[in-house]
Amino acid sequence: MTDNTPGARSGETGEIWILGARGRIGGAVAAHLAAQGLKPVLVGREGGGDRLRDTAADLGTRAVVVDGVDGMAAEITRQRPAVVFNGIGNYAETASVLARACMPGGHYLDLAADLTAVPRLLDLHEEAERAGSTLVTGSGFGVLATEAVVLRLCEDRPTPAAVRVDALASVSLDAGVVGAAFAASVIDTLTTGGRRYSDGRMATSRLGADLQDLTLPDGQQAKSAGAPTAELLAAQRASKAPSVTVTTAMAPTSPVMRALAPAAGRLLSIEPLQRFAVRRMAKARMKDTPRPRRHSWGHAVVTWPDGTRREGWLRADDGMDYTASVAAAVAAGLARGEGRPGAYTPGALFGAGLAERAGGQFLLPDTARPAPGGTVLG
């Protein structure tokens, strides 16, 4: 354990702890915050302690080296940082433990985007209110980019009848192993199957349903299909619409994969096979891969009972870079006291404008549309 100076009360130090600071997103969040003159403290495990300390020194900050989620929670409880960013993944298991460690008075955010972890954290709303803590889940590209468009389209309008959101991330990949967190996310998607809201209730649907072949505002194409992602929950909460569907570019879109996905999901629901699949996928190696499209896009189509229909987009660059920018904006806002006690998705707490502050650009019915290549036509 390194450089551990406890504070008397939660948030007394003003520090923002970055858990998973050695990862691509964690490192970028720390750099964003340091550039704003805030205090990111890099938190990681003993195996990478020396590199973590070196990175912290480069940023003019300190490192906390501790192993395991329970160890991190104990140090949060002891040292009382103002804000904790959870970038270590496995949010269904880690989020509640770490969020509760921030209470009372400390604040928490994570990048969860599944329909297990996100509802669990949102269920801590009343507990967080009593503790004077703010918890924000889904602080990344997909949830905010779609939620923000829904919020803008529904401003000052009655409750719509139906909403569809599409999360179209374009991400560059670095060479290396897939890793356990991403592998577990892929397998979880297959075993959960599709989800949608029907008559105001979440219902099952076929994984890969609602196939979309979209022409993007910059002229490029993207395919997406239904999957069990937290964009669904955020869009329903933002709109209150009884019918909500979600598609993502991360879902299987080829005819073969869409046909095989339900059977694969049933097979992988057998726990020993699921563990084996996660282990094997986690060890698979990826090559350097450029992002497939110039931009990442959040998209929403909202329909009202009288037949009125509005469509909007949010444009961002690389989806992972935008995620880091969103997380840094949320962490900075919490550190400045701009939140309010409870548990929220990012747009629900900070409003649709957060998407712009993180570097996104809205393209709504009353805004200009960019030409191919990104030039805005006015």
Short mmCIF file of C-alpha atoms in Angstrom, two decimals:
data_model
loop_
_atom_site.label_atom_id
_atom_site.label_comp_id
_atom_site.label_asym_id
_atom_site.label_seq_id
_atom_site.Cartn_x
_atom_site.Cartn_y
_atom_site.Cartn_z
CA MET A 1 0.00 0.00 0.00
CA THR A 2 1.35 3.45 -0.92
CA ASP A 3 0.96 7.10 0.10
CA ASN A 4 -2.07 6.52 2.28
CA THR A 5 -3.03 9.70 4.13
CA PRO A 6 -6.53 9.42 5.62
CA GLY A 7 -8.96 12.31 5.75
CA ALA A 8 -11.30 12.85 8.67
CA ARG A 9 -14.53 13.07 6.68
CA SER A 10 -15.66 11.90 3.28
CA GLY A 11 -14.45 14.29 0.59
CA GLU A 12 -12.17 16.27 2.92
CA THR A 13 -9.14 15.71 0.69
CA GLY A 14 -10.94 16.82 -2.47
CA GLU A 15 -9.33 13.88 -4.24
CA ILE A 16 -10.82 11.98 -7.16
CA TRP A 17 -9.73 8.34 -7.05
CA ILE A 18 -9.31 6.58 -10.39
CA LEU A 19 -9.75 2.83 -9.93
CA GLY A 20 -8.31 0.97 -12.91
CA ALA A 21 -5.98 3.86 -13.71
CA ARG A 22 -3.64 1.65 -15.78
CA GLY A 23 -6.37 0.95 -18.36
CA ARG A 24 -6.97 2.99 -21.49
CA ILE A 25 -10.05 4.74 -20.15
CA GLY A 26 -8.81 5.11 -16.56
CA GLY A 27 -5.57 6.69 -17.73
CA ALA A 28 -7.43 9.08 -20.03
CA VAL A 29 -9.84 10.11 -17.25
CA ALA A 30 -6.91 10.88 -14.96
CA ALA A 31 -5.21 12.96 -17.65
CA HIS A 32 -8.42 14.94 -18.33
CA LEU A 33 -8.82 15.73 -14.64
CA ALA A 34 -5.18 16.67 -14.09
CA ALA A 35 -5.40 19.06 -17.04
CA GLN A 36 -8.28 20.82 -15.22
CA GLY A 37 -6.18 21.26 -12.08
CA LEU A 38 -8.13 18.65 -10.13
CA LYS A 39 -6.62 15.90 -7.96
CA PRO A 40 -6.77 12.45 -9.60
CA VAL A 41 -5.27 9.75 -7.38
CA LEU A 42 -4.31 6.62 -9.34
CA VAL A 43 -5.48 3.40 -7.71
CA GLY A 44 -4.34 -0.02 -8.88
CA ARG A 45 -3.17 -3.45 -7.88
CA GLU A 46 0.22 -4.45 -6.51
CA GLY A 47 1.31 -6.20 -9.72
CA GLY A 48 1.49 -2.91 -11.60
CA GLY A 49 2.47 -0.71 -8.68
CA ASP A 50 5.77 0.62 -10.05
CA ARG A 51 4.23 1.72 -13.35
CA LEU A 52 1.31 3.25 -11.50
CA ARG A 53 3.66 5.29 -9.31
CA ASP A 54 5.62 6.47 -12.34
CA THR A 55 2.43 7.57 -14.10
CA ALA A 56 1.23 9.34 -10.96
CA ALA A 57 4.53 11.19 -10.69
CA ASP A 58 4.21 12.33 -14.32
CA LEU A 59 0.78 13.78 -13.51
CA GLY A 60 2.01 15.39 -10.31
CA THR A 61 -0.22 13.25 -8.14
CA ARG A 62 0.04 10.13 -5.99
CA ALA A 63 -0.80 6.45 -6.23
CA VAL A 64 -2.61 4.06 -3.94
CA VAL A 65 -1.61 0.45 -4.51
CA VAL A 66 -3.96 -2.13 -3.06
CA ASP A 67 -5.17 -5.57 -4.12
CA GLY A 68 -8.76 -6.66 -4.54
CA VAL A 69 -12.12 -4.94 -4.47
CA ASP A 70 -12.47 -5.40 -0.71
CA GLY A 71 -9.05 -3.80 -0.19
CA MET A 72 -10.04 -0.85 -2.38
CA ALA A 73 -13.31 -0.46 -0.48
CA ALA A 74 -11.44 -0.49 2.84
CA GLU A 75 -9.06 2.23 1.67
CA ILE A 76 -11.94 4.36 0.37
CA THR A 77 -13.64 4.05 3.75
CA ARG A 78 -10.41 4.97 5.53
CA GLN A 79 -9.13 7.81 3.36
CA ARG A 80 -12.48 9.36 2.33
CA PRO A 81 -11.86 10.70 -1.20
CA ALA A 82 -14.39 13.17 -2.57
CA VAL A 83 -15.14 11.10 -5.70
CA VAL A 84 -14.39 7.53 -6.77
CA PHE A 85 -14.35 6.50 -10.43
CA ASN A 86 -14.73 2.73 -10.84
CA GLY A 87 -12.99 1.67 -14.03
CA ILE A 88 -12.15 -1.89 -12.99
CA GLY A 89 -15.23 -3.48 -14.57
CA ASN A 90 -17.29 -6.48 -13.41
CA TYR A 91 -19.80 -3.89 -12.23
CA ALA A 92 -22.46 -6.37 -11.18
CA GLU A 93 -20.06 -7.44 -8.41
CA THR A 94 -17.97 -4.32 -7.74
CA ALA A 95 -20.33 -1.34 -8.08
CA SER A 96 -22.44 -1.70 -4.94
CA VAL A 97 -19.44 -2.57 -2.74
CA LEU A 98 -17.44 0.45 -3.86
CA ALA A 99 -20.41 2.83 -3.93
CA ARG A 100 -21.32 1.97 -0.36
CA ALA A 101 -17.71 2.50 0.67
CA CYS A 102 -18.06 6.12 -0.51
CA MET A 103 -20.94 6.74 1.87
CA PRO A 104 -21.63 8.94 3.72
CA GLY A 105 -20.83 12.06 1.77
CA GLY A 106 -18.52 10.72 -0.92
CA HIS A 107 -19.54 10.34 -4.55
CA TYR A 108 -19.19 7.49 -7.04
CA LEU A 109 -19.36 6.88 -10.79
CA ASP A 110 -18.83 3.93 -13.12
CA LEU A 111 -19.05 2.79 -16.74
CA ALA A 112 -21.62 0.02 -16.32
CA ALA A 113 -23.79 -0.48 -19.40
CA ASP A 114 -25.64 -3.72 -18.77
CA LEU A 115 -29.07 -4.52 -17.40
CA THR A 116 -27.73 -6.22 -14.29
CA ALA A 117 -25.31 -3.69 -12.80
CA VAL A 118 -27.08 -0.47 -13.77
CA PRO A 119 -30.46 -1.28 -12.14
CA ARG A 120 -28.67 -2.52 -9.02
CA LEU A 121 -26.88 0.78 -8.58
CA LEU A 122 -30.01 2.81 -9.31
CA ASP A 123 -31.75 0.80 -6.60
CA LEU A 124 -29.39 2.46 -4.08
CA HIS A 125 -31.08 5.83 -4.71
CA GLU A 126 -32.78 6.22 -1.33
CA GLU A 127 -29.74 4.90 0.55
CA ALA A 128 -27.54 7.43 -1.25
CA GLU A 129 -30.02 10.24 -0.52
CA ARG A 130 -29.89 9.48 3.20
CA ALA A 131 -26.08 9.37 3.08
CA GLY A 132 -25.74 12.64 1.17
CA SER A 133 -23.85 10.83 -1.63
CA THR A 134 -24.30 10.97 -5.40
CA LEU A 135 -23.94 7.77 -7.45
CA VAL A 136 -23.75 7.89 -11.26
CA THR A 137 -23.81 4.76 -13.37
CA GLY A 138 -23.48 4.40 -17.16
CA SER A 139 -21.03 7.32 -17.39
CA GLY A 140 -19.86 6.51 -20.91
CA PHE A 141 -20.65 6.75 -24.59
CA GLY A 142 -23.67 4.49 -25.11
CA VAL A 143 -25.88 5.45 -22.19
CA LEU A 144 -25.28 9.21 -22.37
CA ALA A 145 -25.16 9.55 -26.17
CA THR A 146 -28.62 8.01 -26.55
CA GLU A 147 -30.17 9.31 -23.29
CA ALA A 148 -29.15 12.87 -24.13
CA VAL A 149 -30.80 12.76 -27.56
CA VAL A 150 -34.02 11.43 -26.02
CA LEU A 151 -33.97 14.20 -23.41
CA ARG A 152 -33.55 16.87 -26.09
CA LEU A 153 -36.25 15.45 -28.36
CA CYS A 154 -38.72 15.18 -25.47
CA GLU A 155 -38.10 18.64 -23.94
CA ASP A 156 -41.37 20.49 -23.23
CA ARG A 157 -43.43 17.78 -24.92
CA PRO A 158 -45.96 15.27 -23.63
CA THR A 159 -45.05 11.65 -22.92
CA PRO A 160 -44.33 9.85 -26.21
CA ALA A 161 -45.85 6.56 -27.28
CA ALA A 162 -42.64 4.93 -28.49
CA VAL A 163 -38.89 5.46 -28.51
CA ARG A 164 -36.08 3.68 -30.34
CA VAL A 165 -32.45 4.39 -29.54
CA ASP A 166 -29.37 3.19 -31.42
CA ALA A 167 -25.86 3.24 -29.92
CA LEU A 168 -23.36 3.23 -32.78
CA ALA A 169 -19.90 3.29 -31.27
CA SER A 170 -16.86 3.43 -33.55
CA VAL A 171 -13.80 2.32 -31.57
CA SER A 172 -10.15 1.74 -32.39
CA LEU A 173 -8.60 -1.28 -30.68
CA ASP A 174 -5.05 -1.71 -29.45
CA ALA A 175 -3.21 -5.00 -29.82
CA GLY A 176 -3.41 -7.21 -26.73
CA VAL A 177 -5.58 -9.78 -25.02
CA VAL A 178 -9.35 -9.37 -24.89
CA GLY A 179 -9.36 -9.40 -21.08
CA ALA A 180 -11.77 -10.87 -18.55
CA ALA A 181 -14.05 -7.82 -18.23
CA PHE A 182 -14.83 -7.53 -21.95
CA ALA A 183 -15.14 -11.31 -22.34
CA ALA A 184 -17.62 -11.49 -19.47
CA SER A 185 -19.63 -8.65 -21.04
CA VAL A 186 -19.89 -10.47 -24.38
CA ILE A 187 -20.95 -13.75 -22.76
CA ASP A 188 -23.44 -11.93 -20.53
CA THR A 189 -25.05 -10.40 -23.62
CA LEU A 190 -25.49 -13.83 -25.19
CA THR A 191 -26.93 -15.42 -22.06
CA THR A 192 -29.29 -12.55 -21.22
CA GLY A 193 -30.84 -12.29 -24.70
CA GLY A 194 -32.72 -9.26 -25.99
CA ARG A 195 -34.85 -6.86 -23.97
CA ARG A 196 -37.42 -4.16 -24.77
CA TYR A 197 -40.18 -2.19 -23.02
CA SER A 198 -43.71 -3.15 -23.96
CA ASP A 199 -46.77 -1.58 -22.27
CA GLY A 200 -44.39 0.04 -19.78
CA ARG A 201 -42.76 -3.20 -18.68
CA MET A 202 -39.43 -4.71 -19.59
CA ALA A 203 -39.92 -7.86 -21.65
CA THR A 204 -37.71 -10.40 -23.35
CA SER A 205 -37.01 -10.28 -27.07
CA ARG A 206 -34.74 -12.09 -29.45
CA LEU A 207 -31.07 -11.11 -29.32
CA GLY A 208 -30.33 -9.42 -32.64
CA ALA A 209 -33.96 -8.37 -33.23
CA ASP A 210 -34.89 -4.95 -34.66
CA LEU A 211 -32.07 -5.04 -37.20
CA GLN A 212 -31.21 -1.54 -38.43
CA ASP A 213 -29.24 -0.55 -41.53
CA LEU A 214 -28.71 3.14 -40.93
CA THR A 215 -27.39 5.91 -43.14
CA LEU A 216 -25.52 8.23 -40.79
CA PRO A 217 -25.60 12.03 -41.05
CA ASP A 218 -22.06 12.02 -42.48
CA GLY A 219 -23.08 9.63 -45.28
CA GLN A 220 -21.51 6.47 -43.85
CA GLN A 221 -23.46 3.30 -43.06
CA ALA A 222 -23.86 1.34 -39.83
CA LYS A 223 -25.73 -1.80 -38.85
CA SER A 224 -27.13 -2.44 -35.38
CA ALA A 225 -29.45 -4.87 -33.65
CA GLY A 226 -31.17 -5.45 -30.34
CA ALA A 227 -29.20 -6.37 -27.22
CA PRO A 228 -29.71 -6.14 -23.43
CA THR A 229 -27.96 -2.82 -22.79
CA ALA A 230 -28.55 -0.08 -20.24
CA GLU A 231 -29.35 2.38 -23.02
CA LEU A 232 -32.82 0.79 -22.93
CA LEU A 233 -33.37 1.61 -19.26
CA ALA A 234 -31.96 5.15 -19.57
CA ALA A 235 -34.17 5.92 -22.59
CA GLN A 236 -37.30 4.67 -20.83
CA ARG A 237 -36.56 6.71 -17.71
CA ALA A 238 -35.82 9.81 -19.81
CA SER A 239 -38.98 9.55 -21.92
CA LYS A 240 -41.47 7.57 -19.76
CA ALA A 241 -42.61 5.99 -23.05
CA PRO A 242 -44.45 2.65 -22.67
CA SER A 243 -42.71 1.20 -25.75
CA VAL A 244 -38.91 1.41 -25.98
CA THR A 245 -36.43 -0.54 -28.08
CA VAL A 246 -32.66 -0.35 -28.29
CA THR A 247 -30.12 -1.46 -30.84
CA THR A 248 -26.34 -1.36 -30.73
CA ALA A 249 -23.55 -1.76 -33.24
CA MET A 250 -21.99 -4.23 -30.79
CA ALA A 251 -24.83 -6.76 -31.27
CA PRO A 252 -24.66 -9.60 -33.82
CA THR A 253 -25.95 -8.30 -37.18
CA SER A 254 -24.94 -10.96 -39.69
CA PRO A 255 -27.67 -13.50 -40.61
CA VAL A 256 -25.54 -16.41 -39.37
CA MET A 257 -24.71 -14.84 -36.01
CA ARG A 258 -28.28 -13.70 -35.44
CA ALA A 259 -29.50 -17.24 -36.15
CA LEU A 260 -26.94 -18.85 -33.82
CA ALA A 261 -27.09 -16.33 -30.96
CA PRO A 262 -30.18 -17.70 -29.11
CA ALA A 263 -28.84 -21.28 -29.12
CA ALA A 264 -25.40 -20.08 -28.04
CA GLY A 265 -26.97 -18.11 -25.23
CA ARG A 266 -28.87 -21.13 -23.93
CA LEU A 267 -25.72 -23.27 -24.07
CA LEU A 268 -23.58 -20.68 -22.30
CA SER A 269 -26.16 -20.32 -19.56
CA ILE A 270 -24.76 -23.60 -18.21
CA GLU A 271 -22.39 -22.23 -15.58
CA PRO A 272 -19.30 -24.44 -16.18
CA LEU A 273 -19.51 -23.74 -19.93
CA GLN A 274 -19.94 -20.03 -19.25
CA ARG A 275 -16.81 -19.90 -17.07
CA PHE A 276 -14.85 -21.86 -19.67
CA ALA A 277 -15.98 -19.53 -22.47
CA VAL A 278 -15.03 -16.40 -20.51
CA ARG A 279 -11.58 -17.82 -19.72
CA ARG A 280 -10.92 -18.76 -23.34
CA MET A 281 -12.17 -15.48 -24.77
CA ALA A 282 -10.26 -13.43 -22.20
CA LYS A 283 -6.97 -14.96 -23.42
CA ALA A 284 -7.67 -14.35 -27.11
CA ARG A 285 -5.42 -11.78 -28.74
CA MET A 286 -6.61 -8.73 -30.70
CA LYS A 287 -4.71 -6.88 -33.41
CA ASP A 288 -4.42 -3.13 -33.74
CA THR A 289 -7.68 -2.20 -35.45
CA PRO A 290 -8.65 1.27 -36.66
CA ARG A 291 -12.15 2.47 -35.88
CA PRO A 292 -14.61 1.38 -38.58
CA ARG A 293 -16.28 4.77 -39.08
CA ARG A 294 -15.23 8.39 -38.76
CA HIS A 295 -17.59 9.07 -35.87
CA SER A 296 -19.57 7.40 -33.11
CA TRP A 297 -23.28 8.22 -33.06
CA GLY A 298 -26.09 8.19 -30.55
CA HIS A 299 -29.46 8.12 -32.31
CA ALA A 300 -33.08 8.30 -31.21
CA VAL A 301 -36.46 8.21 -32.91
CA VAL A 302 -39.40 9.39 -30.78
CA THR A 303 -43.06 8.98 -31.77
CA TRP A 304 -46.06 10.57 -30.02
CA PRO A 305 -49.63 9.22 -29.83
CA ASP A 306 -50.81 11.73 -32.47
CA GLY A 307 -48.29 10.35 -34.99
CA THR A 308 -45.71 13.14 -34.58
CA ARG A 309 -42.22 11.74 -35.09
CA ARG A 310 -38.86 13.37 -34.28
CA GLU A 311 -35.39 12.00 -34.94
CA GLY A 312 -32.06 13.20 -33.56
CA TRP A 313 -28.36 12.35 -33.41
CA LEU A 314 -25.36 12.99 -31.22
CA ARG A 315 -21.97 12.86 -32.94
CA ALA A 316 -18.77 11.96 -31.11
CA ASP A 317 -15.36 10.69 -32.16
CA ASP A 318 -13.81 7.40 -30.97
CA GLY A 319 -16.31 5.79 -28.59
CA MET A 320 -13.75 4.93 -25.92
CA ASP A 321 -12.18 8.39 -26.02
CA TYR A 322 -15.64 9.92 -25.66
CA THR A 323 -16.37 7.58 -22.74
CA ALA A 324 -13.25 8.88 -20.96
CA SER A 325 -14.35 12.46 -21.61
CA VAL A 326 -17.85 11.76 -20.24
CA ALA A 327 -16.47 10.07 -17.12
CA ALA A 328 -14.06 12.95 -16.50
CA ALA A 329 -16.88 15.50 -16.91
CA VAL A 330 -19.07 13.60 -14.44
CA ALA A 331 -16.22 13.21 -11.92
CA ALA A 332 -15.33 16.91 -12.18
CA GLY A 333 -18.96 17.93 -11.72
CA LEU A 334 -19.28 15.74 -8.62
CA ALA A 335 -16.02 17.12 -7.21
CA ARG A 336 -17.33 20.67 -7.68
CA GLY A 337 -20.52 19.82 -5.78
CA GLU A 338 -22.79 19.99 -8.83
CA GLY A 339 -24.59 16.71 -8.12
CA ARG A 340 -27.43 15.96 -5.76
CA PRO A 341 -27.85 12.99 -3.41
CA GLY A 342 -29.21 9.82 -4.98
CA ALA A 343 -28.40 7.41 -7.82
CA TYR A 344 -28.68 8.46 -11.47
CA THR A 345 -27.66 7.92 -15.04
CA PRO A 346 -25.49 10.82 -16.29
CA GLY A 347 -28.12 12.65 -18.35
CA ALA A 348 -30.72 12.30 -15.61
CA LEU A 349 -28.37 14.06 -13.18
CA PHE A 350 -26.59 16.67 -15.31
CA GLY A 351 -29.00 17.07 -18.23
CA ALA A 352 -28.47 16.63 -21.96
CA GLY A 353 -25.89 19.43 -22.03
CA LEU A 354 -23.37 17.06 -20.43
CA ALA A 355 -23.09 15.28 -23.79
CA GLU A 356 -21.89 18.53 -25.38
CA ARG A 357 -19.52 19.37 -22.54
CA ALA A 358 -17.89 15.99 -23.08
CA GLY A 359 -17.27 16.83 -26.75
CA GLY A 360 -20.41 15.61 -28.53
CA GLN A 361 -22.46 17.57 -31.08
CA PHE A 362 -26.23 17.36 -31.35
CA LEU A 363 -27.90 17.12 -34.76
CA LEU A 364 -31.59 17.65 -34.06
CA PRO A 365 -34.56 18.59 -36.28
CA ASP A 366 -33.81 22.29 -35.85
CA THR A 367 -30.00 22.12 -36.19
CA ALA A 368 -27.62 21.97 -39.13
CA ARG A 369 -26.62 18.65 -40.67
CA PRO A 370 -22.97 17.85 -41.43
CA ALA A 371 -21.90 16.98 -44.94
CA PRO A 372 -19.76 13.88 -45.60
CA GLY A 373 -16.35 14.49 -44.09
CA GLY A 374 -17.77 16.29 -41.07
CA THR A 375 -18.25 19.85 -42.39
CA VAL A 376 -21.40 21.40 -41.00
CA LEU A 377 -23.81 22.79 -43.57
CA GLY A 378 -25.57 25.86 -42.26
#
